[in-house]
PDB file of C-alpha atoms in Angstrom:
ATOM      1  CA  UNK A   5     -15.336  13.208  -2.327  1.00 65.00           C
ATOM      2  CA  UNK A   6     -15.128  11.489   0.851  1.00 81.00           C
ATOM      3  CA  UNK A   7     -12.131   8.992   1.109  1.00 91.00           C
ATOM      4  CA  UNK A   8     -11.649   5.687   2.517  1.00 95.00           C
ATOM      5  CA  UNK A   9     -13.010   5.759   6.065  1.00 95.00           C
ATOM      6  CA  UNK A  10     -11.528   3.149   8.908  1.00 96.00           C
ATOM      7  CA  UNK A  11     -11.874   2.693  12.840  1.00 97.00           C
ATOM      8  CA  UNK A  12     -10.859   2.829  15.412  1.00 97.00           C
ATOM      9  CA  UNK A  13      -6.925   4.806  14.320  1.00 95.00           C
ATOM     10  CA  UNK A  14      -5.485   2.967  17.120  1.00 96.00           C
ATOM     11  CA  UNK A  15      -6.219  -0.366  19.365  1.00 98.00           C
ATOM     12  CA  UNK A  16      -4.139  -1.983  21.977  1.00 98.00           C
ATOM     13  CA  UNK A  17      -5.110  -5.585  23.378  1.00 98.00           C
ATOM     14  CA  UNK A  18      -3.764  -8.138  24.947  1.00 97.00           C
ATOM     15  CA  UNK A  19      -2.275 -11.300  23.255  1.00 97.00           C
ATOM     16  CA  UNK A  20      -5.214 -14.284  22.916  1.00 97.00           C
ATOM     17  CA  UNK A  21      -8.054 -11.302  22.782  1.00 98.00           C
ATOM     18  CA  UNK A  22     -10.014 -10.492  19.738  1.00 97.00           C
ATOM     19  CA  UNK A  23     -10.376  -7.120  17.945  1.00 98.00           C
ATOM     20  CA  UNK A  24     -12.010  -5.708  15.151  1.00 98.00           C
ATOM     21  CA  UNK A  25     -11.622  -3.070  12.492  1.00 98.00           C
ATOM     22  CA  UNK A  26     -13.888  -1.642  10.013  1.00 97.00           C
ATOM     23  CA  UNK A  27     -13.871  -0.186   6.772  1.00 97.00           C
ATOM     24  CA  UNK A  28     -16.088   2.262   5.071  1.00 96.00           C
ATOM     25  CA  UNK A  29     -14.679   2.151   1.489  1.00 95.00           C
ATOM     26  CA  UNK A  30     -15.863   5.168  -1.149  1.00 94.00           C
ATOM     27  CA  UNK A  31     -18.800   5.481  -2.301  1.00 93.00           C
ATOM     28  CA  UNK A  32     -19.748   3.528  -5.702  1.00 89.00           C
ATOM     29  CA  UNK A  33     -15.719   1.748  -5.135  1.00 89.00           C
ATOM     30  CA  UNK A  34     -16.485  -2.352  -6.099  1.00 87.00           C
ATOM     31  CA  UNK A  35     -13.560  -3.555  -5.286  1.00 89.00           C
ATOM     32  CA  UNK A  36     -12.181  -3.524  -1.614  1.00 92.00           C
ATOM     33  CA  UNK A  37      -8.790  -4.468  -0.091  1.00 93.00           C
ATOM     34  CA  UNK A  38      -7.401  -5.228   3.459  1.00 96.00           C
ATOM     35  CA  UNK A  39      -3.147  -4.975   4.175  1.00 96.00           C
ATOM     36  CA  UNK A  40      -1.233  -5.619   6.790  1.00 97.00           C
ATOM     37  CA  UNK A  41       1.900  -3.193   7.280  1.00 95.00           C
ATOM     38  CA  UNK A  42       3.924  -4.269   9.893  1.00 95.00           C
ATOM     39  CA  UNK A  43       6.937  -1.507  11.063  1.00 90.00           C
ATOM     40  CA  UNK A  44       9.636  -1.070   8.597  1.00 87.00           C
ATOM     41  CA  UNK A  45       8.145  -3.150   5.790  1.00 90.00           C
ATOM     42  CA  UNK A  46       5.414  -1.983   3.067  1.00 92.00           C
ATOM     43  CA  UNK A  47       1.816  -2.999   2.843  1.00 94.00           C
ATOM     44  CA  UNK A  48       1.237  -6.739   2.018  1.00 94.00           C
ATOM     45  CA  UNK A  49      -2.415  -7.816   1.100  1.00 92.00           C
ATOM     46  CA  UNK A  50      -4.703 -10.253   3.196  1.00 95.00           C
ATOM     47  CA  UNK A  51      -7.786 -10.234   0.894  1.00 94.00           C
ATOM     48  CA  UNK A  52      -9.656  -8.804  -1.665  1.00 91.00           C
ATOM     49  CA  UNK A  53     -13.411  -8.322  -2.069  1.00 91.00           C
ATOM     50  CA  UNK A  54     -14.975  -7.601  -5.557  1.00 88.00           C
ATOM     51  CA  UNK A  55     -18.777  -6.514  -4.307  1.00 86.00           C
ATOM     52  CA  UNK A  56     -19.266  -8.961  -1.510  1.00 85.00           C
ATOM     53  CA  UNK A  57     -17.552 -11.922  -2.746  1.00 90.00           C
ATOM     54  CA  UNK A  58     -13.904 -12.863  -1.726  1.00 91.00           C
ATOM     55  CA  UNK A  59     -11.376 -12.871  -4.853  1.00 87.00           C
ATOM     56  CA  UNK A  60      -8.449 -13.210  -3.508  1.00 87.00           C
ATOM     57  CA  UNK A  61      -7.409 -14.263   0.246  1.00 92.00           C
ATOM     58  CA  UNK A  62      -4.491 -16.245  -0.302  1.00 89.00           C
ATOM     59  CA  UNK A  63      -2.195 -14.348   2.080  1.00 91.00           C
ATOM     60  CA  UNK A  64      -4.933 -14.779   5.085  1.00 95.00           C
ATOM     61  CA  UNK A  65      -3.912 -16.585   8.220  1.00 95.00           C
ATOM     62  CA  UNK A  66      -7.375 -18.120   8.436  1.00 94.00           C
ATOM     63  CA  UNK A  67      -7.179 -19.756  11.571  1.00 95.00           C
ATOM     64  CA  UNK A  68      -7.428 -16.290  13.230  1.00 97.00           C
ATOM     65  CA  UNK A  69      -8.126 -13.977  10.625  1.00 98.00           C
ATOM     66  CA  UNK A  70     -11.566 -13.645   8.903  1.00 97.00           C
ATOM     67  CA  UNK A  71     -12.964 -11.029   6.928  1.00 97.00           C
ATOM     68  CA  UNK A  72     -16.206 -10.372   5.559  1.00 96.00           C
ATOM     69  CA  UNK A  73     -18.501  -7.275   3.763  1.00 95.00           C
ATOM     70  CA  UNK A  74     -21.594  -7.770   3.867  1.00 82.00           C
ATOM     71  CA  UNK A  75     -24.191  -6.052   1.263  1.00 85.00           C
ATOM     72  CA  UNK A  76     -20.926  -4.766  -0.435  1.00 83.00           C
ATOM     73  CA  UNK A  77     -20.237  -2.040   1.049  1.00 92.00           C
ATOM     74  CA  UNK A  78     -18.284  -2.225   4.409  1.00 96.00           C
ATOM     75  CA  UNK A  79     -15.599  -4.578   5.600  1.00 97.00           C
ATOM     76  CA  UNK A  80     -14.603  -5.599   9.017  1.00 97.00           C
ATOM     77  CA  UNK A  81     -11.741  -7.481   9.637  1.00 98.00           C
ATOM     78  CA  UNK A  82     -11.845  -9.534  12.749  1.00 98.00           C
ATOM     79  CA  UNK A  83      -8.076 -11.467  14.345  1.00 98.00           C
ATOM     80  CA  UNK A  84      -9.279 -14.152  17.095  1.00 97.00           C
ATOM     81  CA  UNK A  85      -7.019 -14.986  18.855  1.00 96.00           C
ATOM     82  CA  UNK A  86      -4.338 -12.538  18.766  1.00 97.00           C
ATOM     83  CA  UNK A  87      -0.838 -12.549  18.782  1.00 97.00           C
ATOM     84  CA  UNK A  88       2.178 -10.235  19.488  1.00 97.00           C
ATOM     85  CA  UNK A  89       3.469 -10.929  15.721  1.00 97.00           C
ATOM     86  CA  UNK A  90      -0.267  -9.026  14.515  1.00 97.00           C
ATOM     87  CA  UNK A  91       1.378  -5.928  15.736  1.00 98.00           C
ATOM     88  CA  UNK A  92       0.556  -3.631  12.854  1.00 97.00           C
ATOM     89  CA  UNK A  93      -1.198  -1.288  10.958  1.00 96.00           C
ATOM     90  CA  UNK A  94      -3.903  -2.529   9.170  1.00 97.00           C
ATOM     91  CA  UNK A  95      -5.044  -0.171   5.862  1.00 96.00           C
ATOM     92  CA  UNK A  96      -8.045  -0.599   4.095  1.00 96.00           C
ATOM     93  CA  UNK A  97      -8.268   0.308   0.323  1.00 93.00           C
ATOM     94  CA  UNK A  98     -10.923   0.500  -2.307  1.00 91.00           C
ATOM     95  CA  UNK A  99     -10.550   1.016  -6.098  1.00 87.00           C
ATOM     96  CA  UNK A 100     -13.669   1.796  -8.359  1.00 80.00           C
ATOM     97  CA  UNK A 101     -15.509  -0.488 -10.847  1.00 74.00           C
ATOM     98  CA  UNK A 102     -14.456   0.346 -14.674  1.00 64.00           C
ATOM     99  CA  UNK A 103     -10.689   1.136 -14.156  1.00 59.00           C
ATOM    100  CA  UNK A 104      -7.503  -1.316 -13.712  1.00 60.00           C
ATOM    101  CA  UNK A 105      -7.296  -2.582 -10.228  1.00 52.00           C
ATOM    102  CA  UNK A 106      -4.128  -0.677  -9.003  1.00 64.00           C
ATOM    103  CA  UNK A 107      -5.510   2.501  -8.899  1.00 76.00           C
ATOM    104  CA  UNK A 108      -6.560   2.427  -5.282  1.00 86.00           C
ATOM    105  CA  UNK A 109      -7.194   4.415  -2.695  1.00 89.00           C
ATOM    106  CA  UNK A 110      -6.151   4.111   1.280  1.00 92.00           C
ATOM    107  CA  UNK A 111      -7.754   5.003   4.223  1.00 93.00           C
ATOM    108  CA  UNK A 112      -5.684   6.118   7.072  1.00 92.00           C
ATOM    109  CA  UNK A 113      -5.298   3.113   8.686  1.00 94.00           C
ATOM    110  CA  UNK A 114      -5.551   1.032  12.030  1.00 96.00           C
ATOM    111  CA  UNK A 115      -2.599   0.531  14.789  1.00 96.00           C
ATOM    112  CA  UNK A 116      -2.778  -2.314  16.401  1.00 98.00           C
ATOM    113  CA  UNK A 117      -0.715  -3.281  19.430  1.00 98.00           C
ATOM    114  CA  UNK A 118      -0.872  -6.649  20.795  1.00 98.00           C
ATOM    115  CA  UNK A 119       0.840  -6.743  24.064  1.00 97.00           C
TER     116      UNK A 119
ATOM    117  CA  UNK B  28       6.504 -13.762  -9.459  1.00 76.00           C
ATOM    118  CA  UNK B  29       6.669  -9.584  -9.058  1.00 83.00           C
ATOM    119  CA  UNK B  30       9.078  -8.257  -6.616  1.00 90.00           C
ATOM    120  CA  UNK B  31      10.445  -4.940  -6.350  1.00 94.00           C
ATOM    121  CA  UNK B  32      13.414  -4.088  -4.245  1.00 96.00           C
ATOM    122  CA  UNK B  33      14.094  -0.269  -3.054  1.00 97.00           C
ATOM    123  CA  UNK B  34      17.887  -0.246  -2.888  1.00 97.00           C
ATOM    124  CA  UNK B  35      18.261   2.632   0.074  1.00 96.00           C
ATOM    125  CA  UNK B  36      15.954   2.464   3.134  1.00 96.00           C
ATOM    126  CA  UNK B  37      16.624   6.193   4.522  1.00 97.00           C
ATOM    127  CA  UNK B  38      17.631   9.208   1.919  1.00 98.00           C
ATOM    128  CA  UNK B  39      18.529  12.354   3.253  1.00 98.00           C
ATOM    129  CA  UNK B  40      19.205  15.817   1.543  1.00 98.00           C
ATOM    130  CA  UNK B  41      19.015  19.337   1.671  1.00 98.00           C
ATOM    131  CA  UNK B  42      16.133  21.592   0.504  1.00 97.00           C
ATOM    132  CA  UNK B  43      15.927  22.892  -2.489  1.00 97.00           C
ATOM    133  CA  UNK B  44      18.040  20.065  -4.007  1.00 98.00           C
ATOM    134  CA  UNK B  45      17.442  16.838  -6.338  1.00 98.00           C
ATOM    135  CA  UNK B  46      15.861  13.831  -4.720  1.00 98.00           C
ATOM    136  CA  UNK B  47      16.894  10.147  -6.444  1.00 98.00           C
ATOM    137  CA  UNK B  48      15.118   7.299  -4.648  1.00 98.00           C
ATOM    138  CA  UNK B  49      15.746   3.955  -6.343  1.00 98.00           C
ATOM    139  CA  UNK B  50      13.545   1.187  -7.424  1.00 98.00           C
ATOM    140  CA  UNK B  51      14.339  -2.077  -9.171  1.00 97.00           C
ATOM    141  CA  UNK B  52      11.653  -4.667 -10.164  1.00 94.00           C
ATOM    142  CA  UNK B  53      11.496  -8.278 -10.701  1.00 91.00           C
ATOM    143  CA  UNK B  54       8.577  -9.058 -13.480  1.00 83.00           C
ATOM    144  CA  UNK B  55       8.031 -12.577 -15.418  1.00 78.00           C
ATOM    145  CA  UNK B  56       5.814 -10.069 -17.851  1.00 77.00           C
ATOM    146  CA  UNK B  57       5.596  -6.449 -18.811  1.00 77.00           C
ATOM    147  CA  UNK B  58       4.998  -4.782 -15.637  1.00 83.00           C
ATOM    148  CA  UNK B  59       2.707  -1.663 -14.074  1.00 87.00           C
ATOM    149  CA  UNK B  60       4.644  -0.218 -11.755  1.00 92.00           C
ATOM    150  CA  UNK B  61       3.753   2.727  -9.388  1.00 93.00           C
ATOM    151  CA  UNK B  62       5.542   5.246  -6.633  1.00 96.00           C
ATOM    152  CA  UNK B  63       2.863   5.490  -3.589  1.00 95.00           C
ATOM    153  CA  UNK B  64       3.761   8.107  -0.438  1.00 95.00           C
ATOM    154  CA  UNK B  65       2.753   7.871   3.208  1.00 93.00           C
ATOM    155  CA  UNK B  66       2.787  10.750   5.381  1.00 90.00           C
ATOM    156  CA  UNK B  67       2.982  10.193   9.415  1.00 83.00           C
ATOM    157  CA  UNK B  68      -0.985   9.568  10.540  1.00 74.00           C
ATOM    158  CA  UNK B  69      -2.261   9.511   6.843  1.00 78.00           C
ATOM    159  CA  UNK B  70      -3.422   7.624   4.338  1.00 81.00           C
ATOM    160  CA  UNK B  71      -0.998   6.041   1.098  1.00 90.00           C
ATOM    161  CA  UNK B  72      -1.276   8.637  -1.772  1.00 91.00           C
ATOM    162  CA  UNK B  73      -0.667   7.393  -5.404  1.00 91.00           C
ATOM    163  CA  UNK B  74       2.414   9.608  -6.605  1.00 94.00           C
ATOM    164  CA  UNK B  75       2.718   8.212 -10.329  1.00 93.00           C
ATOM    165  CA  UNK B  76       2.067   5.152 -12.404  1.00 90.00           C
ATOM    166  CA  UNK B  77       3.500   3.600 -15.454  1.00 90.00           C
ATOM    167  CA  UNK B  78       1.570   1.150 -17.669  1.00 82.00           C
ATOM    168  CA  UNK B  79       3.156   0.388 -20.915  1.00 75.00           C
ATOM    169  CA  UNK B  80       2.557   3.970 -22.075  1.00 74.00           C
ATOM    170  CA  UNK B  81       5.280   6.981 -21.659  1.00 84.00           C
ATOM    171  CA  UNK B  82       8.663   5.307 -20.375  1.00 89.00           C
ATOM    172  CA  UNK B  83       9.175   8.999 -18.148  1.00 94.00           C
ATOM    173  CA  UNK B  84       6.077   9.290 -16.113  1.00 94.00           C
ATOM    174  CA  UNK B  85       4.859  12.562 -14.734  1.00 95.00           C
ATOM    175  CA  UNK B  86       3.354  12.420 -11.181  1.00 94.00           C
ATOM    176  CA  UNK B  87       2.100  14.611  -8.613  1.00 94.00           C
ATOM    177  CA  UNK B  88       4.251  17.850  -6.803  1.00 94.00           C
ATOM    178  CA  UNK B  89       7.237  17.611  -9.267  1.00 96.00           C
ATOM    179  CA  UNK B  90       8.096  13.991  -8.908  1.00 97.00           C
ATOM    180  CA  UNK B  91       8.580  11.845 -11.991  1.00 97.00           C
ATOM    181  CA  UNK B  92      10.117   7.943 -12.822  1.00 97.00           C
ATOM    182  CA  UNK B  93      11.529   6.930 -15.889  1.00 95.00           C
ATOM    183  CA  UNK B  94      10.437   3.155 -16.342  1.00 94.00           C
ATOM    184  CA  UNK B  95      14.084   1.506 -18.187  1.00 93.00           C
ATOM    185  CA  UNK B  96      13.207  -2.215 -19.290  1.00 90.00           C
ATOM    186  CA  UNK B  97      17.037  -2.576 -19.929  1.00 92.00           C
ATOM    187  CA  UNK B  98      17.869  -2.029 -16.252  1.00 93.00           C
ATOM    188  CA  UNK B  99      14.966  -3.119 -14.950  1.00 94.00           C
ATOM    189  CA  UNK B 100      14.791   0.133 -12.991  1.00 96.00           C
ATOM    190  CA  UNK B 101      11.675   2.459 -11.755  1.00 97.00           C
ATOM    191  CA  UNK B 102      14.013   5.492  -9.991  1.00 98.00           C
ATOM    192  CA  UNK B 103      12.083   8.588  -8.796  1.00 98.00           C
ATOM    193  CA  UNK B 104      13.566  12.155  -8.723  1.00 98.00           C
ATOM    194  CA  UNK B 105      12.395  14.900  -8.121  1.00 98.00           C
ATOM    195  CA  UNK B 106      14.621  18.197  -9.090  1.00 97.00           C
ATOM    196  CA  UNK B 107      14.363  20.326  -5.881  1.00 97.00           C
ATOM    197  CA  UNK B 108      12.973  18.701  -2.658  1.00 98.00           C
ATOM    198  CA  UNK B 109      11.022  20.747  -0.624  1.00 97.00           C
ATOM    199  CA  UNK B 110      10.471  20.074   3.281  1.00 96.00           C
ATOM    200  CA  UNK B 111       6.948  18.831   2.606  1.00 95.00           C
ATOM    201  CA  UNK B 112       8.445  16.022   1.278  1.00 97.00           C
ATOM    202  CA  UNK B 113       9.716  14.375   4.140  1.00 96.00           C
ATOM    203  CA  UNK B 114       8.122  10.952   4.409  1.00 96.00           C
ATOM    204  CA  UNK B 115       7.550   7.181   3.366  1.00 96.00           C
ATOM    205  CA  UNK B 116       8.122   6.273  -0.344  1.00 98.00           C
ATOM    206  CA  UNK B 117       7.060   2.945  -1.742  1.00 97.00           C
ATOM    207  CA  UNK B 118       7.984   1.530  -5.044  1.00 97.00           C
ATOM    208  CA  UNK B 119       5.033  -0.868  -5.996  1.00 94.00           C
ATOM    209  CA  UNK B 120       4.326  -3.619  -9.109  1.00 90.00           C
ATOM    210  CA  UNK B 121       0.863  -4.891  -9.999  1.00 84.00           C
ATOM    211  CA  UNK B 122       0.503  -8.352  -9.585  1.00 75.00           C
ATOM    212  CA  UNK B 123      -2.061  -9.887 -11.966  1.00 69.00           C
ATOM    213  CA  UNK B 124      -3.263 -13.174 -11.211  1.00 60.00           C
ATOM    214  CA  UNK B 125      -6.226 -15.037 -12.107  1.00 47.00           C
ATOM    215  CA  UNK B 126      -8.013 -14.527  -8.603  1.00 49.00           C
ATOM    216  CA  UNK B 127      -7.459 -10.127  -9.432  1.00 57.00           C
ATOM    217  CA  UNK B 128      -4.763  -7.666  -8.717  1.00 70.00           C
ATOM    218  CA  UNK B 129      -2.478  -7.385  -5.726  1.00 76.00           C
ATOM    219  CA  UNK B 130      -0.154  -4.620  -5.420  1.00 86.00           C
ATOM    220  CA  UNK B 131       3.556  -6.133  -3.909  1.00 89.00           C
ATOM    221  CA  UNK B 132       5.019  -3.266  -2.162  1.00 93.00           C
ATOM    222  CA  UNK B 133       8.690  -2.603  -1.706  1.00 95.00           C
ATOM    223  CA  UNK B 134       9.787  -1.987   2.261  1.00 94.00           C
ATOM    224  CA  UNK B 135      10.083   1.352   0.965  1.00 96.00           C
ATOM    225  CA  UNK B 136      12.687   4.899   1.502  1.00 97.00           C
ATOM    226  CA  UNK B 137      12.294   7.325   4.270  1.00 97.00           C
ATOM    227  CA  UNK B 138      13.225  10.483   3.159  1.00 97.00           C
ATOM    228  CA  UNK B 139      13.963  13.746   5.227  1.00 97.00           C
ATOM    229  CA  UNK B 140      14.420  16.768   3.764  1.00 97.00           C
ATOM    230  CA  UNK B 141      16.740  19.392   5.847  1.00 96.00           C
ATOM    231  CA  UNK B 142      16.697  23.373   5.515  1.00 93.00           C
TER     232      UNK B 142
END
């Protein structure tokens, strides 16, 4: 099956632009997940969909960060304004309706570089 | 709240001998707990998971924990590290709340593998 798509791989902006990613989770997955990994730490989430509602965004700077997957299916993840400290790779992850939560699966990521 | 800490951030050894990367966890309740891998460029792979079942869990290409309560410990080994193995390794808990399931990663254990 296909996995967890996500684009662009790799984005460089300057600090105060605005960027987005997207997500294309796998096919029939419910539940969908955004991380940040910044270099030399692990994965930390930002939010979590279930279908298109939000269930958890608690770690979220939501003065610049917003989120949002509409029809349940896709995600895009949108930082406005940026800054240098957003330098990081940004995974998506999906996990399928019927199982425990933790078995997810990751696409191969975003790298962001805010100069 | 869950926490895991990965005691050595870069593990190196020789092919074709035993790999020990070590995990301890932090857990208010009986934990799932989970080694994930990241290759350069690709996505996080699930390597294992233990849930309350088996305390020695088998995983994917040789690799296998042993989940010990009394030490509150999650080490993997594998017995004969091939160069293939070379990568990212990230010890993980399951953090179940009432808003769903986060995963809190460790900052994780390079590992290189030399012939």
């Amino acid at each position: 099956e296909a996995g967890v798509a996500q684009s662009p791989r790799y984005k460089i902006i300057e600090k105060r632009q605005s960027v987005a990613f997207w997500c294309n989770p796998i096919s029939g997955h419910a539940t969908l997940y955004w991380y940040q990994q910044i270099l030399g730490q692990g994965p930390k989430l930002l939010i979590q969909f279930q279908n298109n509602g939000v269930v958890d965004d608690s770690q979220l700077p939501k003065d610049r960060f917003s989120a949002e997957r509409l029809k349940g299916v896709d995600s895009t993840l949108k930082i406005q304004p940026a800054k240098l400290e957003d330098s990081a790779v940004y995974l998506c992850a999906s996990s399928p309706p019927g199982v425990l939560d933790y078995e997810q699966y990751f696409g191969p990521g975003t790298r962001l570089t805010v100069t | 709240a869950q926490s895991v800490t990965q005691l050595d951030s870069h593990v190196s050894v020789s092919e074709g001998t035993p790999v020990l990367l070590r995990c301890n966890y932090s857990s208010s309740y009986s934990p799932s707990l989970f080694w994930y891998v990241q290759h350069p460029n690709k996505g996080l792979q699930l390597l294992l998971k233990y849930t309350s079942a088996a305390t020695l869990v088998k995983g994917i290409n040789g690799f296998e924990a042993e989940f010990k309560k009394s030490e509150t410990s999650f080490h993997l080994t594998k017995p004969s590290a091939h160069m293939s193995d070379a990568a990212e390794y990230f010890c993980v808990v399951s953090d179940r709340n009432q808003a769903g399931t986060a995963l809190i990663f460790g900052k994780g254990t390079t590992l290189s593998v030399s012939s």
